[in-house]
Tab-separated table of C-alpha atoms in Angstrom:
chain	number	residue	atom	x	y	z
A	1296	UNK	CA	-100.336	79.004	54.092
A	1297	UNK	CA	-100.515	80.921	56.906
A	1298	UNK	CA	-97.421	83.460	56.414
A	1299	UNK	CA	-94.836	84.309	58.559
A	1300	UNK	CA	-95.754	84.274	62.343
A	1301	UNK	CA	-94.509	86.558	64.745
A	1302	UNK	CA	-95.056	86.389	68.872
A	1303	UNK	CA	-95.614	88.573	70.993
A	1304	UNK	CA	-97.710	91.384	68.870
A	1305	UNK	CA	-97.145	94.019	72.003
A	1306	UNK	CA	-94.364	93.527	74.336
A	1307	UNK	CA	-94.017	96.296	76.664
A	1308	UNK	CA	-90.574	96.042	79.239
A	1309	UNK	CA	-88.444	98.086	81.803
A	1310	UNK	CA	-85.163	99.200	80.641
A	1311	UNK	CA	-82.509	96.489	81.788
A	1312	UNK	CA	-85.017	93.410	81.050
A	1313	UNK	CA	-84.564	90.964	78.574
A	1314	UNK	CA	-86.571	90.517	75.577
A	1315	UNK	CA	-87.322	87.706	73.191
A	1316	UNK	CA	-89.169	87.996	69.754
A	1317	UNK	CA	-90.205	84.682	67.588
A	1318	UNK	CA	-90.756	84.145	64.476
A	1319	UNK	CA	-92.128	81.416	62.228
A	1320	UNK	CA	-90.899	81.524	58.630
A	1321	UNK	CA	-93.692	80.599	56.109
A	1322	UNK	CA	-93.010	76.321	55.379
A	1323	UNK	CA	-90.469	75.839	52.740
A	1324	UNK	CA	-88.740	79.308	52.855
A	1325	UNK	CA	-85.191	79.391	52.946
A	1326	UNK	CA	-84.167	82.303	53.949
A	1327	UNK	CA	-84.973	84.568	57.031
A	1328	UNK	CA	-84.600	88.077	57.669
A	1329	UNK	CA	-84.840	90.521	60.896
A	1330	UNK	CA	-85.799	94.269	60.316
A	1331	UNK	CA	-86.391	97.340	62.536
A	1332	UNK	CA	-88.430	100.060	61.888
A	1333	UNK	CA	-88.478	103.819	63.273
A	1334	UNK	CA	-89.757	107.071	62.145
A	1335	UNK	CA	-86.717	108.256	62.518
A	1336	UNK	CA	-84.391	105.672	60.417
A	1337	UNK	CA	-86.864	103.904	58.503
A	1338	UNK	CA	-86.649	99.887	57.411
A	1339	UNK	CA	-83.309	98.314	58.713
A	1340	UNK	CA	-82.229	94.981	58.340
A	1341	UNK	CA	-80.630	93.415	60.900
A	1342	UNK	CA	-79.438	90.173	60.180
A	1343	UNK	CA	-80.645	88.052	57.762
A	1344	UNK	CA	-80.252	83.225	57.437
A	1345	UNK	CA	-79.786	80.787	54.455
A	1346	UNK	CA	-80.682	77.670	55.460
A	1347	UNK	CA	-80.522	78.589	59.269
A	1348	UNK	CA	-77.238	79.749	59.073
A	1349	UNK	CA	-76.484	83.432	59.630
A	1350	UNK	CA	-75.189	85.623	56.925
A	1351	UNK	CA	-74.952	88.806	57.502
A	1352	UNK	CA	-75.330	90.266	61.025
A	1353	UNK	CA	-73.712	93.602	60.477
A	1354	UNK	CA	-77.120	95.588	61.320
A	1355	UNK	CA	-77.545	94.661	64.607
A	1356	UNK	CA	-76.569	97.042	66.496
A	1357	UNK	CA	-74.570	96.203	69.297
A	1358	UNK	CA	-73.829	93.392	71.360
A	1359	UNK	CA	-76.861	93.571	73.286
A	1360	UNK	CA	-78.593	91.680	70.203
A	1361	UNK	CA	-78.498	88.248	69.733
A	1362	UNK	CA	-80.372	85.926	66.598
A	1363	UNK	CA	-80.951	82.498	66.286
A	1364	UNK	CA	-81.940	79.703	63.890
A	1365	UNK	CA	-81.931	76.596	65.256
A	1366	UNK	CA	-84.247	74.921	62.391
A	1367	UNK	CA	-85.631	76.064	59.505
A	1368	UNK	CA	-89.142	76.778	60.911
A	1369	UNK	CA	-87.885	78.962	63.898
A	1370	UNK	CA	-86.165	81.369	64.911
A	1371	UNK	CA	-85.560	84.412	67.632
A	1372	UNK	CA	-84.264	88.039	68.289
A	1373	UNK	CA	-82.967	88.918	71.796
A	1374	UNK	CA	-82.323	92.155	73.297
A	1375	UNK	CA	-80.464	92.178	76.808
A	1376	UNK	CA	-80.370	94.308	78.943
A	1377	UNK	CA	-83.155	96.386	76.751
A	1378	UNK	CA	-83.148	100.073	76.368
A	1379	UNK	CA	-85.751	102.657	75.766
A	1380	UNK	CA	-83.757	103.475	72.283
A	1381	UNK	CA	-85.095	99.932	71.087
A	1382	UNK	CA	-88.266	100.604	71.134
A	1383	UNK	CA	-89.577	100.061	67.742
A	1384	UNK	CA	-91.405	97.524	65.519
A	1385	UNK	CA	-89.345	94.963	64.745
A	1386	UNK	CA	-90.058	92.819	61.455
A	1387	UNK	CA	-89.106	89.297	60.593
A	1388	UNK	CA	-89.592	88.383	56.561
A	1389	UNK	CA	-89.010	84.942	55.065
A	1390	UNK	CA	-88.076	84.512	51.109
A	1391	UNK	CA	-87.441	81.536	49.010
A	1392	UNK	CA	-84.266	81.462	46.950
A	1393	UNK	CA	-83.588	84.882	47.918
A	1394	UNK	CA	-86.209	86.955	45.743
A	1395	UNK	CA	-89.690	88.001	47.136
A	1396	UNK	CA	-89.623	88.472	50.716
A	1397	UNK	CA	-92.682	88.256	52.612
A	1398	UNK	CA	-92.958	89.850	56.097
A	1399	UNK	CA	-95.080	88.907	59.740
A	1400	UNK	CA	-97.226	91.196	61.451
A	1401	UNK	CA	-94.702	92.343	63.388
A	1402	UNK	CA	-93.944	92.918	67.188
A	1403	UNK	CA	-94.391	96.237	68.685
A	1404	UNK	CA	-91.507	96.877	71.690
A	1405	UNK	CA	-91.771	99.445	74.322
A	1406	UNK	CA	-88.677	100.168	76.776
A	1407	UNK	CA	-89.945	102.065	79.131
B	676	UNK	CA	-75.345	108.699	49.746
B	677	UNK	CA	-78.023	106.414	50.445
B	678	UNK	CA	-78.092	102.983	48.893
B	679	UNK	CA	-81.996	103.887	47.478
B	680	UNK	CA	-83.435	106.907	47.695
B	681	UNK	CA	-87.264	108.420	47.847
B	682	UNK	CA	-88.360	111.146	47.762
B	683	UNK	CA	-90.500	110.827	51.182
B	684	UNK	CA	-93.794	112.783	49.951
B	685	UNK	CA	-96.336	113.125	50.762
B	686	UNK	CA	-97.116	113.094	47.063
B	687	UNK	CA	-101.067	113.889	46.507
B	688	UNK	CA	-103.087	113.007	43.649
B	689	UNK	CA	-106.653	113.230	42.815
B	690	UNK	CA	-109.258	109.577	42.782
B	691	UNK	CA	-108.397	108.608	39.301
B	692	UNK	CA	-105.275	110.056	38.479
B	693	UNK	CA	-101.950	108.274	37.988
B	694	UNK	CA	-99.462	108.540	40.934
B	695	UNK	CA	-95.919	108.366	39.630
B	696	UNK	CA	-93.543	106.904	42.561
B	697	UNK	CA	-89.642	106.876	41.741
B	698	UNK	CA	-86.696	105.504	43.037
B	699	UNK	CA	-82.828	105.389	42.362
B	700	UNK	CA	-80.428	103.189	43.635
B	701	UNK	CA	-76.221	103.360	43.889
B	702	UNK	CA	-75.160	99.537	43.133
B	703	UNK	CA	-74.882	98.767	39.175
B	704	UNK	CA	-74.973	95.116	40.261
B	705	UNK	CA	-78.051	95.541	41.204
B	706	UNK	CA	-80.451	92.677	40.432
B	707	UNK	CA	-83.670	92.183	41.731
B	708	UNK	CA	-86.684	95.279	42.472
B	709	UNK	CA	-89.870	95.009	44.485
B	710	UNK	CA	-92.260	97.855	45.435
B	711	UNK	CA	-93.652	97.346	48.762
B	712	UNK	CA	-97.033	98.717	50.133
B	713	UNK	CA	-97.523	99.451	53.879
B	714	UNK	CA	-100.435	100.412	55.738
B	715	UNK	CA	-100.117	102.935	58.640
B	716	UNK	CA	-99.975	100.617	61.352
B	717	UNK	CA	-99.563	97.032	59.378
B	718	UNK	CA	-96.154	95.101	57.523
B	719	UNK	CA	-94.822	95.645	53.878
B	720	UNK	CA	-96.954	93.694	51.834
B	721	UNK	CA	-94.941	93.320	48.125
B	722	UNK	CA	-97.157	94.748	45.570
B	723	UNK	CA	-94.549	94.486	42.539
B	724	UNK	CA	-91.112	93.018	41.378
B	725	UNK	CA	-88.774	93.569	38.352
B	726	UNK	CA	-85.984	91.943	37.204
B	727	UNK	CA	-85.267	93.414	33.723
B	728	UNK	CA	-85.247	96.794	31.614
B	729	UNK	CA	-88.780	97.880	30.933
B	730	UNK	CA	-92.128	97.324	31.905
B	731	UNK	CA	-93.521	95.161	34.389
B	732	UNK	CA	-97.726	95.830	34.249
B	733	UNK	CA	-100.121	94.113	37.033
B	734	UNK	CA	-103.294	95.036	37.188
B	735	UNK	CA	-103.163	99.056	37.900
B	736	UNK	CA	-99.591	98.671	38.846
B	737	UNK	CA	-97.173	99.240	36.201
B	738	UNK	CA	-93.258	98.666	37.519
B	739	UNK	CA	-90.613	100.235	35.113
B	740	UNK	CA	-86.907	99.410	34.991
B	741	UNK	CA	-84.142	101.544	34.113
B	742	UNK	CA	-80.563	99.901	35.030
B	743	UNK	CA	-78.841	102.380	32.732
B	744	UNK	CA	-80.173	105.122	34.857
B	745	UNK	CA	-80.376	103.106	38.179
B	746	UNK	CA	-84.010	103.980	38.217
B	747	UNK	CA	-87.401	102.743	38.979
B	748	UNK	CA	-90.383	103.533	39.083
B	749	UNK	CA	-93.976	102.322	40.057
B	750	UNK	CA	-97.167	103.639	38.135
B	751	UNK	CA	-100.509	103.573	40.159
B	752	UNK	CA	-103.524	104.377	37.451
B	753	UNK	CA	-107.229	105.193	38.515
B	754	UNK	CA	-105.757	106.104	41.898
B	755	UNK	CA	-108.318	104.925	44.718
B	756	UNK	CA	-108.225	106.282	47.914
B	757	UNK	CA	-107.308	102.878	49.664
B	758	UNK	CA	-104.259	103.189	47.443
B	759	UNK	CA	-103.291	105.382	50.145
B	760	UNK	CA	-100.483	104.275	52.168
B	761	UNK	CA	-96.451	104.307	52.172
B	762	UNK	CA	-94.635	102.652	48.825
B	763	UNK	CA	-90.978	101.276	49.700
B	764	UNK	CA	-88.886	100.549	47.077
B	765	UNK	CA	-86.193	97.546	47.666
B	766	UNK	CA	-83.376	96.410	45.694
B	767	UNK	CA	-81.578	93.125	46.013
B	768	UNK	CA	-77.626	93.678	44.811
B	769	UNK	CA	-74.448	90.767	45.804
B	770	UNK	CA	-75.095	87.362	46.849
B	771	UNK	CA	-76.918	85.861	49.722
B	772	UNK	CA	-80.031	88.042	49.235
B	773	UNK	CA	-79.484	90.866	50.742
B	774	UNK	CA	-81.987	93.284	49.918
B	775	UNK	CA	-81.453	97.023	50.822
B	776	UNK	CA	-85.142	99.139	51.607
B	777	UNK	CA	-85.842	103.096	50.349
B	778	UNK	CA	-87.270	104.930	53.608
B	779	UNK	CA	-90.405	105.062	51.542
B	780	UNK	CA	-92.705	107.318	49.980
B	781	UNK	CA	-95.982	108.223	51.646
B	782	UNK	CA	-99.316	108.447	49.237
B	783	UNK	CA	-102.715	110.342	49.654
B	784	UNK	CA	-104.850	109.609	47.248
B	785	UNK	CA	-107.360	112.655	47.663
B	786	UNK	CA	-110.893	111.515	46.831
């Protein structure tokens, strides 16, 4: 399998901009899951699908974020407008029935 | 206080020692516990997971479960340098999977 897949690696913006992260869920997965990561606050989750349907959003953190599912082999993280406080790495995972969760490469954002 | 807690290191041990990770965690209903590994630089890559009291052995990896205490723990013997990197611990408590990340404890593994 080729594990979960996550575009673009490096995504460098201008505050105000909008960004989109993807992810691909490894085949047969269930469940999805958005994280952030920081020096400063660590590994947050930010919202987190069962079967494409969001569960828990309470992590993002403000209205400027925005997931989708649409099918069970996609899905995307939007920030607009983007701010330099974003920046980050942001994680997607996928799990099956909930347990082991197994994370992409990751996307690096700069907001300049 | 925190959901799980590390203590963030660094912790330091000598090529062929045992490094002795811990971790505690608030939520009695607690069910599910993975140890994580992550590079500088790279993802979590899950290295170990628990589901009951006791020991969980893989390898050089020993997991150990303590609900009664709320504590685990990850054993690392013959320590190799590339065993160098930042453990997580992550616990998976209520429904729908939600799994709740330690901010990690960073390992040198001094050859």
């Amino acid at each position: 399998d080729a594990g979960v897949i996550q575009s673009p690696r490096h995504e460098v913006t201008e505050m105000g901009q909008e960004v989109t992260l993807r992810c691909k869920p490894i085949s047969g997965h269930n469940s999805l899951f958005w994280y952030r990561q920081t020096m400063m606050r660590g590994l947050e989750l930010l919202i987190y699908f069962n079967n494409n349907v969001p569960i828990d959003d309470s992590g993002m953190p403000e209205d400027r974020f925005s997931a989708k599912m649409p099918n069970a082999s996609f899905s995307t993280l939007k920030i607009q407008p983007s701010e330099p406080r974003d920046s980050a790495v942001y994680f997607c995972a996928s799990s099956s029935q909930g347990y082991e969760q197994y994370f992409g490469p990751g996307t690096r954002l700069t907001v300049t | 206080q925190k959901e799980v807690e590390q203590n963030s290191g660094p912790l330091s041990v000598p090529e062929g020692a045992i490094a002795s990770l811990n971790c505690t965690y608030s939520d009695r209903g607690s069910q599910s516990f993975f140890w994580y590994r992550q590079y500088s630089g790279k993802s979590p890559e899950l290295i170990m997971s628990i589901y009951s009291n006791g020991d969980k052995e893989d390898g050089r990896f020993t997991a150990q479960l303590n609900k009664a205490s709320q504590y685990v723990s990850l054993l690392i013997r013959d320590s190799q340098p590339s065993d160098s990197a930042t453990y997580l611990c992550a616990v998976l408590s209520g429904g729908y999977q939600k799994v709740t990340f330690g901010t990690g404890t960073k390992l040198q593994v001094i050859p």
